Amino acid sequence: MDSVRVAVLQMVSGDCLATNLTQAEALLRQAAAEGGVFAQLPEYFYLMPGDERARVALAAPEESHPLLAWVKDLARELHIWILAGTLPLASQEPGKMHNSSLLIDPQGALATRYDKLHLFGFSTEQEHYDEATTMSPGQTVVSHALPWGQLRLGICYDLRFPELFRLGPAPDFIALPAAFTHTTGQAHWELLLRARAVENLAFVLASAQGGDHPGGRRTFGHSMIIDPWGRILARIEEGQGMAIATLDLAAQRTLRRQLPALHHRKISVGP
């Protein structure tokens, strides 16, 4: 297969679950209508509340999660792969959740799950974030074999940890749903995304929150699709919308033959 059409979806989610789901569904239907066979929602697409604990209240086990069932139904109806940005899954730690990316195949089956490894913390006089107060970190690096190549999953703050993406199997695609703050996003978001693409010779799919949310939070947006040469193929800056592109897989294979040393994975994990 020499090409595949993919979409990254950008939202400005608020504190109304029903409204957020309606907007997410509209974007997923638009992606399918425009030929996308893989569509990626942003982190927290279902809820961006003023109180972070409101998400924990929605946490449920994977096998009985109503929001996961909702995504599965849409994937089956639209017959596309959907990466459900993140959903709140039950944790063994009281009062906490796992912030989890869930990949659903076109038959509506759960293909894989990734729990966010690196939890975000950031404080200035104006802003304070501490995900560890409501989240349990994941423990496992996750890849999944798509029909077009290996997908490596990451979430938001994971972007700052390049070793996560240098581990084998070598990713052909890197998925990064996010809700990057405006402060850190305007400084580093595009720079880090393009770096991850170039150093891995991979396509980077970055879907973000992009606007103002309850509680005074502002996210950066700039959802984009980047090719292995670091070129931005499609982008939406702020507000709700979609970036869609056809990925040239043949060109990626050629680039990896031309730059084999760059593509070689030297990092290993051990005790």
mmCIF file of N, CA, C and O in Angstrom, residues 142-214:
data_model
loop_
_atom_site.group_PDB
_atom_site.id
_atom_site.type_symbol
_atom_site.label_atom_id
_atom_site.label_comp_id
_atom_site.label_asym_id
_atom_site.label_seq_id
_atom_site.Cartn_x
_atom_site.Cartn_y
_atom_site.Cartn_z
ATOM 1 N N VAL A 142 3.316 1.301 24.229
ATOM 2 C CA VAL A 142 2.344 0.577 23.403
ATOM 3 C C VAL A 142 2.521 0.911 21.928
ATOM 4 O O VAL A 142 2.569 2.084 21.537
ATOM 5 N N SER A 143 2.604 -0.138 21.120
ATOM 6 C CA SER A 143 2.559 -0.037 19.658
ATOM 7 C C SER A 143 1.434 -0.919 19.156
ATOM 8 O O SER A 143 1.020 -1.868 19.830
ATOM 9 N N HIS A 144 0.959 -0.607 17.948
ATOM 10 C CA HIS A 144 -0.053 -1.470 17.330
ATOM 11 C C HIS A 144 0.199 -1.515 15.827
ATOM 12 O O HIS A 144 0.455 -0.482 15.196
ATOM 13 N N ALA A 145 0.097 -2.710 15.262
ATOM 14 C CA ALA A 145 0.295 -2.879 13.823
ATOM 15 C C ALA A 145 -0.991 -2.536 13.084
ATOM 16 O O ALA A 145 -1.964 -3.291 13.128
ATOM 17 N N LEU A 146 -0.990 -1.384 12.422
ATOM 18 C CA LEU A 146 -2.088 -0.998 11.538
ATOM 19 C C LEU A 146 -1.878 -1.654 10.177
ATOM 20 O O LEU A 146 -0.794 -2.162 9.888
ATOM 21 N N PRO A 147 -2.874 -1.625 9.299
ATOM 22 C CA PRO A 147 -2.679 -2.191 7.957
ATOM 23 C C PRO A 147 -1.562 -1.504 7.166
ATOM 24 O O PRO A 147 -1.056 -2.057 6.194
ATOM 25 N N TRP A 148 -1.158 -0.302 7.597
ATOM 26 C CA TRP A 148 -0.187 0.487 6.842
ATOM 27 C C TRP A 148 1.150 0.610 7.549
ATOM 28 O O TRP A 148 2.058 1.253 7.045
ATOM 29 N N GLY A 149 1.291 0.060 8.750
ATOM 30 C CA GLY A 149 2.551 0.159 9.475
ATOM 31 C C GLY A 149 2.338 0.229 10.978
ATOM 32 O O GLY A 149 1.206 0.173 11.470
ATOM 33 N N GLN A 150 3.436 0.382 11.706
ATOM 34 C CA GLN A 150 3.395 0.397 13.165
ATOM 35 C C GLN A 150 3.002 1.771 13.705
ATOM 36 O O GLN A 150 3.591 2.787 13.334
ATOM 37 N N LEU A 151 2.031 1.764 14.609
ATOM 38 C CA LEU A 151 1.590 2.981 15.286
ATOM 39 C C LEU A 151 2.134 2.970 16.713
ATOM 40 O O LEU A 151 1.939 2.004 17.444
ATOM 41 N N ARG A 152 2.822 4.037 17.116
ATOM 42 C CA ARG A 152 3.251 4.214 18.504
ATOM 43 C C ARG A 152 2.341 5.253 19.150
ATOM 44 O O ARG A 152 2.119 6.324 18.601
ATOM 45 N N LEU A 153 1.824 4.933 20.323
ATOM 46 C CA LEU A 153 0.895 5.817 20.999
ATOM 47 C C LEU A 153 1.594 6.648 22.063
ATOM 48 O O LEU A 153 2.442 6.155 22.810
ATOM 49 N N GLY A 154 1.230 7.921 22.117
ATOM 50 C CA GLY A 154 1.669 8.830 23.162
ATOM 51 C C GLY A 154 0.542 9.799 23.459
ATOM 52 O O GLY A 154 -0.417 9.892 22.685
ATOM 53 N N ILE A 155 0.647 10.516 24.560
ATOM 54 C CA ILE A 155 -0.378 11.484 24.944
ATOM 55 C C ILE A 155 0.300 12.752 25.455
ATOM 56 O O ILE A 155 1.064 12.709 26.425
ATOM 57 N N CYS A 156 0.053 13.864 24.823
ATOM 58 C CA CYS A 156 0.386 15.210 25.289
ATOM 59 C C CYS A 156 1.811 15.310 25.834
ATOM 60 O O CYS A 156 2.775 15.353 25.078
ATOM 61 N N TYR A 157 1.985 15.331 27.160
ATOM 62 C CA TYR A 157 3.286 15.550 27.792
ATOM 63 C C TYR A 157 4.317 14.489 27.392
ATOM 64 O O TYR A 157 5.525 14.745 27.447
ATOM 65 N N ASP A 158 3.858 13.310 26.974
ATOM 66 C CA ASP A 158 4.770 12.284 26.461
ATOM 67 C C ASP A 158 5.652 12.825 25.333
ATOM 68 O O ASP A 158 6.757 12.318 25.097
ATOM 69 N N LEU A 159 5.160 13.812 24.622
ATOM 70 C CA LEU A 159 5.893 14.393 23.500
ATOM 71 C C LEU A 159 7.294 14.836 23.896
ATOM 72 O O LEU A 159 8.220 14.824 23.083
ATOM 73 N N ARG A 160 7.478 15.229 25.159
ATOM 74 C CA ARG A 160 8.769 15.751 25.618
ATOM 75 C C ARG A 160 9.794 14.662 25.922
ATOM 76 O O ARG A 160 10.919 14.966 26.328
ATOM 77 N N PHE A 161 9.420 13.392 25.746
ATOM 78 C CA PHE A 161 10.298 12.284 26.109
ATOM 79 C C PHE A 161 10.625 11.465 24.857
ATOM 80 O O PHE A 161 9.949 10.484 24.541
ATOM 81 N N PRO A 162 11.672 11.852 24.129
ATOM 82 C CA PRO A 162 11.945 11.235 22.823
ATOM 83 C C PRO A 162 12.231 9.747 22.901
ATOM 84 O O PRO A 162 11.976 9.018 21.944
ATOM 85 N N GLU A 163 12.761 9.283 24.049
ATOM 86 C CA GLU A 163 13.077 7.860 24.152
ATOM 87 C C GLU A 163 11.837 6.978 24.043
ATOM 88 O O GLU A 163 11.925 5.811 23.635
ATOM 89 N N LEU A 164 10.687 7.505 24.377
ATOM 90 C CA LEU A 164 9.440 6.745 24.250
ATOM 91 C C LEU A 164 9.199 6.322 22.804
ATOM 92 O O LEU A 164 8.651 5.248 22.538
ATOM 93 N N PHE A 165 9.628 7.145 21.865
ATOM 94 C CA PHE A 165 9.358 6.894 20.452
ATOM 95 C C PHE A 165 10.538 6.235 19.740
ATOM 96 O O PHE A 165 10.389 5.761 18.610
ATOM 97 N N ARG A 166 11.702 6.182 20.399
ATOM 98 C CA ARG A 166 12.875 5.556 19.805
ATOM 99 C C ARG A 166 12.947 4.064 20.089
ATOM 100 O O ARG A 166 13.768 3.357 19.519
ATOM 101 N N LEU A 167 12.130 3.576 20.999
ATOM 102 C CA LEU A 167 12.106 2.151 21.308
ATOM 103 C C LEU A 167 11.483 1.365 20.163
ATOM 104 O O LEU A 167 10.558 1.833 19.509
ATOM 105 N N GLY A 168 11.984 0.146 19.937
ATOM 106 C CA GLY A 168 11.396 -0.713 18.913
ATOM 107 C C GLY A 168 10.079 -1.296 19.388
ATOM 108 O O GLY A 168 9.796 -1.322 20.583
ATOM 109 N N PRO A 169 9.222 -1.727 18.453
ATOM 110 C CA PRO A 169 9.438 -1.672 17.010
ATOM 111 C C PRO A 169 9.374 -0.241 16.480
ATOM 112 O O PRO A 169 8.609 0.579 16.993
ATOM 113 N N ALA A 170 10.181 0.040 15.480
ATOM 114 C CA ALA A 170 10.240 1.388 14.925
ATOM 115 C C ALA A 170 8.864 1.839 14.456
ATOM 116 O O ALA A 170 8.222 1.160 13.657
ATOM 117 N N PRO A 171 8.377 2.994 14.929
ATOM 118 C CA PRO A 171 7.054 3.452 14.513
ATOM 119 C C PRO A 171 7.055 4.057 13.113
ATOM 120 O O PRO A 171 7.951 4.814 12.753
ATOM 121 N N ASP A 172 6.047 3.708 12.341
ATOM 122 C CA ASP A 172 5.791 4.391 11.077
ATOM 123 C C ASP A 172 4.915 5.620 11.298
ATOM 124 O O ASP A 172 4.982 6.579 10.531
ATOM 125 N N PHE A 173 4.098 5.554 12.358
ATOM 126 C CA PHE A 173 3.187 6.640 12.720
ATOM 127 C C PHE A 173 3.288 6.854 14.226
ATOM 128 O O PHE A 173 3.398 5.894 14.990
ATOM 129 N N ILE A 174 3.234 8.118 14.631
ATOM 130 C CA ILE A 174 3.209 8.471 16.049
ATOM 131 C C ILE A 174 1.931 9.251 16.298
ATOM 132 O O ILE A 174 1.676 10.273 15.655
ATOM 133 N N ALA A 175 1.102 8.757 17.228
ATOM 134 C CA ALA A 175 -0.164 9.411 17.575
ATOM 135 C C ALA A 175 0.015 10.210 18.854
ATOM 136 O O ALA A 175 0.457 9.668 19.870
ATOM 137 N N LEU A 176 -0.354 11.499 18.798
ATOM 138 C CA LEU A 176 -0.203 12.358 19.968
ATOM 139 C C LEU A 176 -1.446 13.220 20.173
ATOM 140 O O LEU A 176 -1.467 14.403 19.828
ATOM 141 N N PRO A 177 -2.509 12.661 20.742
ATOM 142 C CA PRO A 177 -3.630 13.500 21.173
ATOM 143 C C PRO A 177 -3.189 14.346 22.362
ATOM 144 O O PRO A 177 -2.425 13.872 23.215
ATOM 145 N N ALA A 178 -3.645 15.598 22.423
ATOM 146 C CA ALA A 178 -3.104 16.503 23.437
ATOM 147 C C ALA A 178 -4.114 17.579 23.831
ATOM 148 O O ALA A 178 -5.105 17.828 23.149
ATOM 149 N N ALA A 179 -3.785 18.199 24.967
ATOM 150 C CA ALA A 179 -4.454 19.424 25.406
ATOM 151 C C ALA A 179 -3.354 20.348 25.920
ATOM 152 O O ALA A 179 -3.358 20.778 27.070
ATOM 153 N N PHE A 180 -2.373 20.634 25.065
ATOM 154 C CA PHE A 180 -1.217 21.451 25.430
ATOM 155 C C PHE A 180 -1.675 22.836 25.876
ATOM 156 O O PHE A 180 -2.518 23.461 25.231
ATOM 157 N N THR A 181 -1.096 23.320 26.971
ATOM 158 C CA THR A 181 -1.432 24.675 27.399
ATOM 159 C C THR A 181 -0.949 25.682 26.359
ATOM 160 O O THR A 181 0.003 25.426 25.613
ATOM 161 N N HIS A 182 -1.597 26.843 26.339
ATOM 162 C CA HIS A 182 -1.184 27.870 25.381
ATOM 163 C C HIS A 182 0.228 28.342 25.677
ATOM 164 O O HIS A 182 1.036 28.577 24.759
ATOM 165 N N THR A 183 0.572 28.449 26.954
ATOM 166 C CA THR A 183 1.896 28.931 27.341
ATOM 167 C C THR A 183 3.006 28.027 26.823
ATOM 168 O O THR A 183 3.962 28.489 26.186
ATOM 169 N N THR A 184 2.898 26.730 27.091
ATOM 170 C CA THR A 184 3.947 25.802 26.647
ATOM 171 C C THR A 184 3.819 25.491 25.162
ATOM 172 O O THR A 184 4.815 25.247 24.487
ATOM 173 N N GLY A 185 2.592 25.517 24.662
ATOM 174 C CA GLY A 185 2.370 25.192 23.257
ATOM 175 C C GLY A 185 3.005 26.171 22.309
ATOM 176 O O GLY A 185 3.642 25.787 21.315
ATOM 177 N N GLN A 186 2.855 27.457 22.591
ATOM 178 C CA GLN A 186 3.406 28.442 21.660
ATOM 179 C C GLN A 186 4.935 28.413 21.664
ATOM 180 O O GLN A 186 5.574 28.792 20.677
ATOM 181 N N ALA A 187 5.521 27.904 22.728
ATOM 182 C CA ALA A 187 6.979 27.817 22.791
ATOM 183 C C ALA A 187 7.520 26.545 22.150
ATOM 184 O O ALA A 187 8.553 26.578 21.474
ATOM 185 N N HIS A 188 6.824 25.404 22.348
ATOM 186 C CA HIS A 188 7.470 24.126 22.049
ATOM 187 C C HIS A 188 6.675 23.134 21.213
ATOM 188 O O HIS A 188 7.247 22.149 20.743
ATOM 189 N N TRP A 189 5.396 23.299 21.059
ATOM 190 C CA TRP A 189 4.546 22.269 20.440
ATOM 191 C C TRP A 189 5.031 21.878 19.046
ATOM 192 O O TRP A 189 5.382 20.727 18.796
ATOM 193 N N GLU A 190 5.060 22.838 18.121
ATOM 194 C CA GLU A 190 5.457 22.509 16.748
ATOM 195 C C GLU A 190 6.899 22.020 16.691
ATOM 196 O O GLU A 190 7.216 21.054 15.978
ATOM 197 N N LEU A 191 7.779 22.666 17.430
ATOM 198 C CA LEU A 191 9.193 22.285 17.452
ATOM 199 C C LEU A 191 9.356 20.817 17.838
ATOM 200 O O LEU A 191 10.078 20.053 17.170
ATOM 201 N N LEU A 192 8.700 20.389 18.910
ATOM 202 C CA LEU A 192 8.846 19.017 19.388
ATOM 203 C C LEU A 192 8.178 18.014 18.446
ATOM 204 O O LEU A 192 8.712 16.919 18.218
ATOM 205 N N LEU A 193 7.025 18.359 17.909
ATOM 206 C CA LEU A 193 6.349 17.461 16.976
ATOM 207 C C LEU A 193 7.205 17.195 15.747
ATOM 208 O O LEU A 193 7.362 16.042 15.310
ATOM 209 N N ARG A 194 7.769 18.238 15.195
ATOM 210 C CA ARG A 194 8.586 18.068 13.988
ATOM 211 C C ARG A 194 9.869 17.298 14.313
ATOM 212 O O ARG A 194 10.344 16.499 13.494
ATOM 213 N N ALA A 195 10.418 17.527 15.497
ATOM 214 C CA ALA A 195 11.606 16.768 15.905
ATOM 215 C C ALA A 195 11.300 15.281 16.010
ATOM 216 O O ALA A 195 12.084 14.437 15.540
ATOM 217 N N ARG A 196 10.164 14.927 16.621
ATOM 218 C CA ARG A 196 9.806 13.514 16.738
ATOM 219 C C ARG A 196 9.621 12.882 15.363
ATOM 220 O O ARG A 196 9.971 11.723 15.153
ATOM 221 N N ALA A 197 9.074 13.634 14.413
ATOM 222 C CA ALA A 197 8.906 13.106 13.055
ATOM 223 C C ALA A 197 10.256 12.845 12.402
ATOM 224 O O ALA A 197 10.505 11.771 11.849
ATOM 225 N N VAL A 198 11.157 13.820 12.476
ATOM 226 C CA VAL A 198 12.445 13.724 11.786
ATOM 227 C C VAL A 198 13.318 12.638 12.387
ATOM 228 O O VAL A 198 13.918 11.828 11.662
ATOM 229 N N GLU A 199 13.410 12.581 13.718
ATOM 230 C CA GLU A 199 14.340 11.626 14.326
ATOM 231 C C GLU A 199 13.863 10.185 14.200
ATOM 232 O O GLU A 199 14.659 9.249 14.303
ATOM 233 N N ASN A 200 12.558 9.987 13.966
ATOM 234 C CA ASN A 200 12.015 8.638 13.801
ATOM 235 C C ASN A 200 11.648 8.310 12.360
ATOM 236 O O ASN A 200 11.218 7.192 12.079
ATOM 237 N N LEU A 201 11.790 9.287 11.452
ATOM 238 C CA LEU A 201 11.351 9.127 10.066
ATOM 239 C C LEU A 201 9.924 8.581 10.033
ATOM 240 O O LEU A 201 9.599 7.651 9.291
ATOM 241 N N ALA A 202 9.087 9.189 10.867
ATOM 242 C CA ALA A 202 7.708 8.735 11.033
ATOM 243 C C ALA A 202 6.740 9.874 10.745
ATOM 244 O O ALA A 202 7.080 11.052 10.859
ATOM 245 N N PHE A 203 5.515 9.509 10.377
ATOM 246 C CA PHE A 203 4.436 10.481 10.298
ATOM 247 C C PHE A 203 3.946 10.755 11.719
ATOM 248 O O PHE A 203 3.726 9.822 12.504
ATOM 249 N N VAL A 204 3.761 12.024 12.049
ATOM 250 C CA VAL A 204 3.250 12.406 13.363
ATOM 251 C C VAL A 204 1.836 12.952 13.211
ATOM 252 O O VAL A 204 1.584 13.846 12.393
ATOM 253 N N LEU A 205 0.918 12.391 13.992
ATOM 254 C CA LEU A 205 -0.492 12.776 13.969
ATOM 255 C C LEU A 205 -0.811 13.417 15.312
ATOM 256 O O LEU A 205 -0.855 12.740 16.342
ATOM 257 N N ALA A 206 -1.007 14.731 15.305
ATOM 258 C CA ALA A 206 -1.185 15.482 16.549
ATOM 259 C C ALA A 206 -2.546 16.158 16.560
ATOM 260 O O ALA A 206 -2.803 17.061 15.767
ATOM 261 N N SER A 207 -3.415 15.694 17.446
ATOM 262 C CA SER A 207 -4.770 16.271 17.574
ATOM 263 C C SER A 207 -4.879 16.961 18.915
ATOM 264 O O SER A 207 -4.569 16.361 19.949
ATOM 265 N N ALA A 208 -5.329 18.199 18.922
ATOM 266 C CA ALA A 208 -5.242 19.010 20.135
ATOM 267 C C ALA A 208 -6.561 19.687 20.489
ATOM 268 O O ALA A 208 -7.467 19.804 19.664
ATOM 269 N N GLN A 209 -6.627 20.133 21.721
ATOM 270 C CA GLN A 209 -7.633 21.106 22.139
ATOM 271 C C GLN A 209 -7.107 22.486 21.754
ATOM 272 O O GLN A 209 -5.900 22.745 21.856
ATOM 273 N N GLY A 210 -8.017 23.387 21.326
ATOM 274 C CA GLY A 210 -7.525 24.655 20.801
ATOM 275 C C GLY A 210 -8.386 25.862 21.094
ATOM 276 O O GLY A 210 -8.995 26.428 20.183
ATOM 277 N N GLY A 211 -8.436 26.281 22.369
ATOM 278 C CA GLY A 211 -9.221 27.467 22.692
ATOM 279 C C GLY A 211 -9.368 27.655 24.190
ATOM 280 O O GLY A 211 -8.552 27.191 24.985
ATOM 281 N N ASP A 212 -10.436 28.352 24.579
ATOM 282 C CA ASP A 212 -10.691 28.675 25.984
ATOM 283 C C ASP A 212 -11.689 27.689 26.587
ATOM 284 O O ASP A 212 -12.704 27.356 25.964
ATOM 285 N N HIS A 213 -11.412 27.271 27.822
ATOM 286 C CA HIS A 213 -12.199 26.252 28.491
ATOM 287 C C HIS A 213 -12.654 26.745 29.868
ATOM 288 O O HIS A 213 -12.091 27.719 30.394
ATOM 289 N N PRO A 214 -13.631 26.088 30.480
ATOM 290 C CA PRO A 214 -14.057 26.454 31.829
ATOM 291 C C PRO A 214 -12.876 26.450 32.811
ATOM 292 O O PRO A 214 -11.929 25.678 32.660
#
